[in-house]
Tab-separated table of C-alpha atoms in Angstrom:
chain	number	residue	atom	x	y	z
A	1	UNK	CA	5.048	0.344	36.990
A	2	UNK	CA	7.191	0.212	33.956
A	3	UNK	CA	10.323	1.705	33.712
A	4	UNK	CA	9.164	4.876	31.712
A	5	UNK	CA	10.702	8.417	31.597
A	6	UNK	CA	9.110	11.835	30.403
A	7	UNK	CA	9.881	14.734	28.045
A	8	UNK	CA	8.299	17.969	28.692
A	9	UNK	CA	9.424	20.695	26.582
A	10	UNK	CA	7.488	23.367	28.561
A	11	UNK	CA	9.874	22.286	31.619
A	12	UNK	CA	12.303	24.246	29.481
A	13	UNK	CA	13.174	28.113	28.527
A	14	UNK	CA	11.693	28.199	25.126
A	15	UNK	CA	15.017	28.935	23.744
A	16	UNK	CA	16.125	25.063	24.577
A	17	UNK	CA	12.927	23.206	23.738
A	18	UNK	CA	13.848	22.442	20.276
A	19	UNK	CA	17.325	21.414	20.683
A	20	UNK	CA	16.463	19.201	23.615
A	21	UNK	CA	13.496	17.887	21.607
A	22	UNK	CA	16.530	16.951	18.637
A	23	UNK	CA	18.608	15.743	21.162
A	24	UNK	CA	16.011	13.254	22.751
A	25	UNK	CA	15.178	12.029	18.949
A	26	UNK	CA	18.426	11.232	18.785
A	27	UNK	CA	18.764	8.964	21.587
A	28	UNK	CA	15.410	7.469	21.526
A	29	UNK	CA	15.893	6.503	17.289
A	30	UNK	CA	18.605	7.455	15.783
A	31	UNK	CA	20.550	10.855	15.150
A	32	UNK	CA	17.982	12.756	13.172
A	33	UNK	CA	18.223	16.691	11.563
A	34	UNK	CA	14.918	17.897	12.944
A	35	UNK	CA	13.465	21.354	11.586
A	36	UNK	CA	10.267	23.154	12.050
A	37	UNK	CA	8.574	26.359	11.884
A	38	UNK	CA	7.709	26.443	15.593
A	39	UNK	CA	11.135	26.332	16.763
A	40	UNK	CA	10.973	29.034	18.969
A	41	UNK	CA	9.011	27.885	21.365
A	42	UNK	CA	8.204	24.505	20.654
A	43	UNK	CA	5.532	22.212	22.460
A	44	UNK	CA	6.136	18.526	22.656
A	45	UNK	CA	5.057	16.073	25.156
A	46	UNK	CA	6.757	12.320	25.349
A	47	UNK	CA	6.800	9.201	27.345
A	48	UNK	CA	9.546	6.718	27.022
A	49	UNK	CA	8.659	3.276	27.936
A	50	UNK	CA	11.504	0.735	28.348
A	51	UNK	CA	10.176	-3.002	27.234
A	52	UNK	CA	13.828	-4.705	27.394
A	53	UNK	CA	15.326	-4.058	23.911
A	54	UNK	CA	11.751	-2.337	22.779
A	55	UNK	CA	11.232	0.910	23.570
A	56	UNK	CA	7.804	2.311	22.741
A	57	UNK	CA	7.097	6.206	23.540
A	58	UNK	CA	3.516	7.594	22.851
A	59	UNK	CA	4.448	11.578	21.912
A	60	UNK	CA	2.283	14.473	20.753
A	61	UNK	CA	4.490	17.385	19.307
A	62	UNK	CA	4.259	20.266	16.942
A	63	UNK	CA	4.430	20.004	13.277
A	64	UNK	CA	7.885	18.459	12.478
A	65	UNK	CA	10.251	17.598	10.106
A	66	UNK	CA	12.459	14.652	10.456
A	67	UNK	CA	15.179	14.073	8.193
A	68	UNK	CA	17.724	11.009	8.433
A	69	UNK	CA	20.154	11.994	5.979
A	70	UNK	CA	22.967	9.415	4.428
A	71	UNK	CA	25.550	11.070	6.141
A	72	UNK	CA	23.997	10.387	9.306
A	73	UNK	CA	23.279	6.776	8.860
A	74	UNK	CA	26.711	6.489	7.939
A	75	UNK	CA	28.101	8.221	11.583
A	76	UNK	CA	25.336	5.963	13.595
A	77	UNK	CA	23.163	3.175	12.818
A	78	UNK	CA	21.749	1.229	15.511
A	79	UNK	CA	20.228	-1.131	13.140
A	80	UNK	CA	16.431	-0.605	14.328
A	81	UNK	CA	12.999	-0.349	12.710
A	82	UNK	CA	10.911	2.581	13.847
A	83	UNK	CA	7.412	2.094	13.650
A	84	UNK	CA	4.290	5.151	14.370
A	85	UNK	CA	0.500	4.462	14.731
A	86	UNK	CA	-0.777	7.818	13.973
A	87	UNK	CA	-3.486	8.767	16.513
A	88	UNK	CA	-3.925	12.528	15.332
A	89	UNK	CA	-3.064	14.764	12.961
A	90	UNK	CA	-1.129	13.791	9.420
A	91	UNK	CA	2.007	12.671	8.015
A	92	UNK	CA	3.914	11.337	4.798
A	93	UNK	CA	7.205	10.197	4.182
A	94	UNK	CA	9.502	9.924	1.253
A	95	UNK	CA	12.228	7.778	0.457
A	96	UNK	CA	13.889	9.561	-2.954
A	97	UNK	CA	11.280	9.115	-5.581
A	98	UNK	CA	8.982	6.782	-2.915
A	99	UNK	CA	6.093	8.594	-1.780
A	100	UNK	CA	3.734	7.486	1.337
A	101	UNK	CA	0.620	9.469	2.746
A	102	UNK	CA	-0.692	8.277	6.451
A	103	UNK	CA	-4.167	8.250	7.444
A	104	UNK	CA	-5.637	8.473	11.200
A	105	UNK	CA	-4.415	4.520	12.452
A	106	UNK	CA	-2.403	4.183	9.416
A	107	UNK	CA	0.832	2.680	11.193
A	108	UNK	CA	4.524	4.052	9.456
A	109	UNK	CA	7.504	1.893	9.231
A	110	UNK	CA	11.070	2.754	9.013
A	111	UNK	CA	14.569	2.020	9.305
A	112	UNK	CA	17.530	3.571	10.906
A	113	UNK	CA	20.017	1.752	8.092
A	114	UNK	CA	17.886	3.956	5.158
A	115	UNK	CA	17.959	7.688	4.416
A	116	UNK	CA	14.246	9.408	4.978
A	117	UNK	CA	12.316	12.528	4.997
A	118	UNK	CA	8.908	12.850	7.263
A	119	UNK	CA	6.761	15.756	6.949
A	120	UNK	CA	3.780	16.222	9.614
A	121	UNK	CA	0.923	18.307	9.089
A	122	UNK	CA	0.630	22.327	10.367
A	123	UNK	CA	-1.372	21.097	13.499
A	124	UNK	CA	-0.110	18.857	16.187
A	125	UNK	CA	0.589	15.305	15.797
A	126	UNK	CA	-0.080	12.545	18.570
A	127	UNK	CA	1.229	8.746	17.808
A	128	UNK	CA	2.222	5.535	19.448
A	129	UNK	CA	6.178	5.323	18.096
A	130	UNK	CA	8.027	1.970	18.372
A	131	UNK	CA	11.424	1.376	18.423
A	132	UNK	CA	12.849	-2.627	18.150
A	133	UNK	CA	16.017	-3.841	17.224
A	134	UNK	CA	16.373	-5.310	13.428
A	135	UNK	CA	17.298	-8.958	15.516
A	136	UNK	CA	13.912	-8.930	16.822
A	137	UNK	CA	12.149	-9.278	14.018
A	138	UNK	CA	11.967	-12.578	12.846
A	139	UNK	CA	11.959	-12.618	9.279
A	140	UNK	CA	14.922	-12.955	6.890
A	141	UNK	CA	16.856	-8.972	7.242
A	142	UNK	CA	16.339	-9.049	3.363
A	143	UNK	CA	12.468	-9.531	3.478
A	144	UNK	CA	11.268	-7.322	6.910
A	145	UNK	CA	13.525	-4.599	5.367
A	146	UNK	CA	10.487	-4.667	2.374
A	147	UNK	CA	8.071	-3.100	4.982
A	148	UNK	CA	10.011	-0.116	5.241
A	149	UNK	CA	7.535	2.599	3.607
A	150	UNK	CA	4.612	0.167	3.236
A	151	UNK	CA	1.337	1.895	5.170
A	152	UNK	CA	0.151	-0.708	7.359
A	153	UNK	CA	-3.601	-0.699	8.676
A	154	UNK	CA	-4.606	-0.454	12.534
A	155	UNK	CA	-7.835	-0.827	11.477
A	156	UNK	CA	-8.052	-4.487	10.866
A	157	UNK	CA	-6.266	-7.640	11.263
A	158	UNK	CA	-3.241	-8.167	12.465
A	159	UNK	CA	-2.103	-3.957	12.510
A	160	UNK	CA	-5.604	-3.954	14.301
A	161	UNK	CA	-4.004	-6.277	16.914
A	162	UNK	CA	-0.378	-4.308	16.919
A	163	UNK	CA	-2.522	-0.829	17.329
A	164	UNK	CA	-4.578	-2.120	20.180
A	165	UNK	CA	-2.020	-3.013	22.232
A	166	UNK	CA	0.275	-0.627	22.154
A	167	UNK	CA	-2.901	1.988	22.816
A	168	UNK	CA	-3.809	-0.381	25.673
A	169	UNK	CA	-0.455	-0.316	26.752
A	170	UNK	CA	0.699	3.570	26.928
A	171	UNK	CA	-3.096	4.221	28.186
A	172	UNK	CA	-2.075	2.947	31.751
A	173	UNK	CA	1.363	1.285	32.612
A	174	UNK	CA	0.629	1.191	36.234
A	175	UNK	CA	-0.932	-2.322	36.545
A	176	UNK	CA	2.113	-3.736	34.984
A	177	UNK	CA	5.149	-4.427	37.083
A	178	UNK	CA	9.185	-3.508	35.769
A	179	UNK	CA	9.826	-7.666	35.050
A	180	UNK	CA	7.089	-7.623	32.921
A	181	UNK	CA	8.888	-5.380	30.724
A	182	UNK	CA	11.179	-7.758	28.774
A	183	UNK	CA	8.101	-9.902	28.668
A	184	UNK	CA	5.853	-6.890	27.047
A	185	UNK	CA	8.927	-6.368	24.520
A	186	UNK	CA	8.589	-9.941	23.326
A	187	UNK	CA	4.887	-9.705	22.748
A	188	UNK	CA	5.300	-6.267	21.208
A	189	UNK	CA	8.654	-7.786	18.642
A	190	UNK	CA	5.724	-10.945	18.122
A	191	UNK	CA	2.942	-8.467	16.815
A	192	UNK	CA	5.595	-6.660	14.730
A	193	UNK	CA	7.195	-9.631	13.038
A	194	UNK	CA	3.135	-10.944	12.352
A	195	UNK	CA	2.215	-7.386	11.005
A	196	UNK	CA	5.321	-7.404	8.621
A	197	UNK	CA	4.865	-11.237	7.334
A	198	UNK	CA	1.004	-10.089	6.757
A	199	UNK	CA	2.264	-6.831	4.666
A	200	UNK	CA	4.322	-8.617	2.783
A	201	UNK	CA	2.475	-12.003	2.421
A	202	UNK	CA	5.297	-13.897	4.708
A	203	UNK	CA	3.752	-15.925	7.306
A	204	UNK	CA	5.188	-19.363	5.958
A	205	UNK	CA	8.697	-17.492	6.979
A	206	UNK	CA	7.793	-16.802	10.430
A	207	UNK	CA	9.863	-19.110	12.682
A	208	UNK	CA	7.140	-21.829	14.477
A	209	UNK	CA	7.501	-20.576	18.191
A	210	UNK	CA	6.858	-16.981	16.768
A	211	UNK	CA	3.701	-17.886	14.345
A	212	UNK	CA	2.344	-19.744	17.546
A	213	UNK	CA	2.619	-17.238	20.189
A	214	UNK	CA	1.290	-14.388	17.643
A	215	UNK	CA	-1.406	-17.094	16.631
A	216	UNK	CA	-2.609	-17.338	20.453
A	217	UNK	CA	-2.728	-13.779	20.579
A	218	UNK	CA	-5.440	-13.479	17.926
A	219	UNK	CA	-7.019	-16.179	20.064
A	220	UNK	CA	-7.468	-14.457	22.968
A	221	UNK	CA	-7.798	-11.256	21.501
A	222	UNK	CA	-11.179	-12.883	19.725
A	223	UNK	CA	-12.059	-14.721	23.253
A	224	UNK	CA	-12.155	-11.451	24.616
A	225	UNK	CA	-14.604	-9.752	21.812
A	226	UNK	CA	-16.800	-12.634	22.243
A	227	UNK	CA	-17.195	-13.461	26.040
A	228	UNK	CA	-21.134	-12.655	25.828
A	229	UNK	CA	-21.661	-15.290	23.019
A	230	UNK	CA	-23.113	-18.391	24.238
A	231	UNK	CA	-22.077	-19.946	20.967
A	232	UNK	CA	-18.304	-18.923	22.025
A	233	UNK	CA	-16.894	-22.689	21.964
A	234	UNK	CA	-13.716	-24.135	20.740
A	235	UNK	CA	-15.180	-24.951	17.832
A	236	UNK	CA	-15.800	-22.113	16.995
A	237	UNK	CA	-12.829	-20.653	17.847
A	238	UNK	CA	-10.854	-22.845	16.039
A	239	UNK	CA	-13.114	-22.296	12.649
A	240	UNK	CA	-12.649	-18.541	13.327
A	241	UNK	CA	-8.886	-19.034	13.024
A	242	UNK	CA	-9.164	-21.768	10.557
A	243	UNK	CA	-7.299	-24.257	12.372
A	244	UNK	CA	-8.420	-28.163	14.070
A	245	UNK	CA	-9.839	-28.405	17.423
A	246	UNK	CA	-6.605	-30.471	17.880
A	247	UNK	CA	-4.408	-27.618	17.174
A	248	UNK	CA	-6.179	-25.222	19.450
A	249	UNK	CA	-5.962	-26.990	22.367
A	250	UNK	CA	-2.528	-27.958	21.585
A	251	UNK	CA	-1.935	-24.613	21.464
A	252	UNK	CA	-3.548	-23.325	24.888
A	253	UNK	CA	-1.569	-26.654	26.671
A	254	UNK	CA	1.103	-25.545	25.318
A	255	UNK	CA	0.469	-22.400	28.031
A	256	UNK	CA	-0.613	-25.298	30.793
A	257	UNK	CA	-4.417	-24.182	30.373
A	258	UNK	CA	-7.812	-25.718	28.945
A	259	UNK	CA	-9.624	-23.725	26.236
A	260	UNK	CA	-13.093	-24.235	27.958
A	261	UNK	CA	-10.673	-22.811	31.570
A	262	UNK	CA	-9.241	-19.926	29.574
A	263	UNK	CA	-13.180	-18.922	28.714
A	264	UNK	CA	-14.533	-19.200	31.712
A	265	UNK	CA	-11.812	-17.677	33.873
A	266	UNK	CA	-11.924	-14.447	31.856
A	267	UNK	CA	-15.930	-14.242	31.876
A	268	UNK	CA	-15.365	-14.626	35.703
A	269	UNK	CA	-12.684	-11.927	35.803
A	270	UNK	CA	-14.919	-9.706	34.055
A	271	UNK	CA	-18.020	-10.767	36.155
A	272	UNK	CA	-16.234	-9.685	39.010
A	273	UNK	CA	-14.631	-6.324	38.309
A	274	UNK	CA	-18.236	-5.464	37.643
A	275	UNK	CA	-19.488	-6.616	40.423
A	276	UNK	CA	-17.051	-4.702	42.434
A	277	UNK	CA	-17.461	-1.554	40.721
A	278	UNK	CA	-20.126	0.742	42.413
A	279	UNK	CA	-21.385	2.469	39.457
A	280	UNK	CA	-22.821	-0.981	38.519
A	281	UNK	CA	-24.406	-1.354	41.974
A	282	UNK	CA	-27.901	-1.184	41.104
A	283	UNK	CA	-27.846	-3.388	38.085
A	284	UNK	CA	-28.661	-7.274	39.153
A	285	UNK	CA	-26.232	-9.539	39.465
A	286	UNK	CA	-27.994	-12.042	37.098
A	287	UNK	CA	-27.523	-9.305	34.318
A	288	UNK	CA	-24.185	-8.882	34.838
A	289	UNK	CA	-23.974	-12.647	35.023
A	290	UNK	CA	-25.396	-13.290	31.418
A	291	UNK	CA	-23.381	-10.085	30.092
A	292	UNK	CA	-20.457	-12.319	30.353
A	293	UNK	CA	-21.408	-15.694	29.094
A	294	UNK	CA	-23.301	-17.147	32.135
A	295	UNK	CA	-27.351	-17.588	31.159
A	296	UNK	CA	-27.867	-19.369	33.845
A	297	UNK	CA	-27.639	-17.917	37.775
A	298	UNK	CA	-26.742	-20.807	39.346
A	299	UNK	CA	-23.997	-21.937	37.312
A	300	UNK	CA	-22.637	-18.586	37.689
A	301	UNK	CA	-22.763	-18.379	41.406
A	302	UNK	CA	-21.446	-22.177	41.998
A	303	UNK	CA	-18.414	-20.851	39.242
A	304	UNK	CA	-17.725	-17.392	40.953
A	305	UNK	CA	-17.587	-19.685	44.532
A	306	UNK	CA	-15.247	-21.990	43.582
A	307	UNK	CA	-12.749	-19.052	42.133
A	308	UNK	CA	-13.438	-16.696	44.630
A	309	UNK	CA	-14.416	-18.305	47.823
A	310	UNK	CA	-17.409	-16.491	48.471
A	311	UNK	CA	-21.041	-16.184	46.271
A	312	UNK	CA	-21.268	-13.427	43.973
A	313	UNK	CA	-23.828	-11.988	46.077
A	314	UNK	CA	-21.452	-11.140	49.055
A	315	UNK	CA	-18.840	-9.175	46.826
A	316	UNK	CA	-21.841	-7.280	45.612
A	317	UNK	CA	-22.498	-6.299	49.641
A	318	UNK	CA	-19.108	-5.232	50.145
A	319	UNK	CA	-19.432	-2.255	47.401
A	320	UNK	CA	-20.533	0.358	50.070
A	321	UNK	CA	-22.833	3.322	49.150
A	322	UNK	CA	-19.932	5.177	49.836
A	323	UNK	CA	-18.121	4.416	47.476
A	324	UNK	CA	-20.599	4.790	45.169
A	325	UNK	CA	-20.840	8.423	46.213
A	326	UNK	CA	-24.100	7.348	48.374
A	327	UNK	CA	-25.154	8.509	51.324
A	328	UNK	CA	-22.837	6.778	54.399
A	329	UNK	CA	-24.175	3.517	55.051
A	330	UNK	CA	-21.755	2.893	58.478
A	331	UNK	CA	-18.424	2.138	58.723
A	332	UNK	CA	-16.311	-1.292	56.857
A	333	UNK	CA	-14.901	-3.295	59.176
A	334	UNK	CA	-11.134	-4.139	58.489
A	335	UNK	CA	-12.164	-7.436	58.510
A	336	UNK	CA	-14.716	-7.195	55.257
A	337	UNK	CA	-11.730	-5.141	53.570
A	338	UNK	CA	-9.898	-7.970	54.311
A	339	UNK	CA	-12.048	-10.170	53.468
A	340	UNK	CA	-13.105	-8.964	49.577
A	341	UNK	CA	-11.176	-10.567	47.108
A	342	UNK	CA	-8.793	-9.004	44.769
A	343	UNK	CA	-9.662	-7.390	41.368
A	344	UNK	CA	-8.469	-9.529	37.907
C-alpha cells in the first residue's frame, strides 16, 4: 500500500474540526486563511497520499473558503502548483480582477507563489487535489506559471488522461506497493507537465524524455480502450497518434517490449481476471476469449498456455461454486490453490 494518511474531522470535538481542518491545509499546500459558515461543526473527510515529492489527497469537505493572501505567500512559499479535479459540487476562483467558474471534471490550477481567493458552493465539495513541486514541471517557470487560473478539461484529451488516473489511483491504493510511490509521482509530474504544454499550446517545449514517456501513456491508455478491436494493430496505433510505425516501436523498445507483445499480454491479462472471477462463471470461455481480441479459440488457448502454464479451461475449473456463492461443490485441495495462477 502507499504511504497515505487520513483526516477525519468527526474524530474531533466539533469545537477543533475547523482549526485542525486549517491547520492540515496548511501543511498539505501552503498556509492558507480558511473561513466558512459551517465552522462550528465542520465535516471534512481527506486522504493524503505520498507519491515522492507529489502528494495527491482526494477530500470531500463542507463549503469553504480558501484565501492565500500576499502576506502569506510572503511568510511561506513552497514554490508548488496545486491542482483540483472537481468530482462534486462547484467552485470558482479569482485572482484580483481574473475570474474562473469550474464545472463537474473541470480541473483548477494554482500556485503557492500567487495571491488567490476560492469560493465553493453551499453543498459539499468532493475533488482529486494535487500538490507537485514547481521543479517538476517541465516547462520553462515563466510559461507553466501561464496555467495558473486556466480551467483545464477532464473530459477529453490529455486532462482526460490526468483525471483518469488520479481517479484510478485514489479509488484503490492497495495493489500498489510504497516503492512504487516515487515512480507514481513521476507519472503523475509527466501528465501534469503534458496537460499544461496542451493548455497553453507548448508541447515543442516539453523536454524529449518527458514528451516520450507522456506520449506512451496515451498509447497504452488507447491500447487499453481498444483491446476488443480486431483492427487494433500498430498501424493503427501509430495513425491514431499520428506518428511512423518506426517511431512506435521505437518507442515501446525503448521499454524492452514489442507492440504486437504489449497487445497481446494485456488481452491475456484481461482474459484471465475474467476467467477467474466467479460472477463470469457461466459465460463461455470462447466469449470471453473474443471480448478481448482473440476470435479464434484456439489461438487463445495455445496463447493463455504459453503465459500461464495451464489451458484456459483449467483456471475456469478452479473458480469453485463457492465462491460464486453456489451451493458447496467439495472441498479445494491446497494443491489446486497452489496450483492457480496469479491475477494481472
Amino acid at each position: 500500500m502507499l504511504p497515505e494518511s487520513v483526516f477525519r474531522s468527526l474524530d474531533l470535538p466539533p469545537g477543533d474540526r475547523f482549526d485542525a481542518w486549517t491547520e492540515r491545509m496548511g501543511r498539505t499546500h501552503a498556509p492558507l486563511d480558511l473561513s466558512s459558515d459551517r465552522a462550528a461543526d465542520y465535516r471534512v473527510h481527506q486522504r493524503l497520499i505520498g507519491l515522492g515529492d507529489v502528494t495527491v489527497w482526494p477530500a470531500t469537505f463542507d463549503s469553504l473558503v480558501f484565501r492565500r493572501t500576499p502576506k502569506l505567500v510572503r511568510q511561506s512559499d513552497p514554490e508548488a502548483y496545486h491542482l483540483s479535479l472537481l468530482l462534486r459540487g462547484e467552485g470558482r476562483a479569482t485572482w484580483g480582477r481574473q475570474e474562473v467558474t469550474y464545472r463537474l471534471s473541470d480541473i483548477h490550477v494554482n500556485s503557492s507563489s500567487r495571491s488567490w481567493d476560492v469560493f465553493t458552493g453551499s453543498d459539499p465539495v468532493t475533488i482529486v487535489g494535487v500538490e507537485i513541486p514547481r521543479s517538476l514541471v517541465a516547462l520553462p517557470a515563466s510559461r507553466a506559471d501561464q496555467a495558473v487560473g486556466r480551467p483545464i478539461s477532464g473530459r477529453e484529451g490529455v486532462g482526460a488522461l490526468l483525471s483518469q488516473f488520479l481517479v484510478n489511483l485514489t479509488a484503490d491504493t492497495g495493489p500498489y506497493q510504497p516503492q512504487d510511490a516515487p515512480r507514481l509521482g513521476t507519472v503523475v509530474a509527466d501528465l501534469v507537465t503534458a496537460a499544461f504544454a496542451h493548455t497553453l499550446d507548448a508541447d515543442p517545449l516539453m523536454p524529449a524524455e518527458a514528451y516520450d514517456r507522456t506520449l506512451m501513456l496515451r498509447i497504452k491508455a488507447f491500447v487499453r480502450r481498444h483491446l476488443a478491436d480486431p483492427e487494433l494493430t500498430p498501424a493503427a496505433i501509430a495513425a491514431a497518434h499520428h506518428i511512423s510505425r518506426s517511431r512506435l516501436y521505437a518507442l515501446f523498445r525503448a521499454e524492452g517490449v514489442g507492440v504486437a507483445a504489449h497487445i497481446r499480454d494485456q488481452r491475456l491479462e484481461h482474459a484471465h481476471r475474467d476467467l477467474g472471477d466467479p460472477a463470469l462463471r457461466t459465460e463461455p470461455i470462447h466469449s470471453i476469449a473474443a471480448r478481448w481480441g482473440f476470435p479464434r479459440p484456439a489461438d487463445f488457448t495455445r496463447a493463455f498456455r504459453t503465459a500461464y502454464g495451464m489451458p484456459p479451461s483449467e483456471l475456469r475449473a478452479a473458480t469453485t461454486p463457492q465462491a460464486a456463492g453456489g451451493a458447496p461443490a467439495g472441498p479445494t485441495t491446497d494443491g489446486a490453490a497452489a496450483g492457480r495462477p496469479p491475477r494481472s
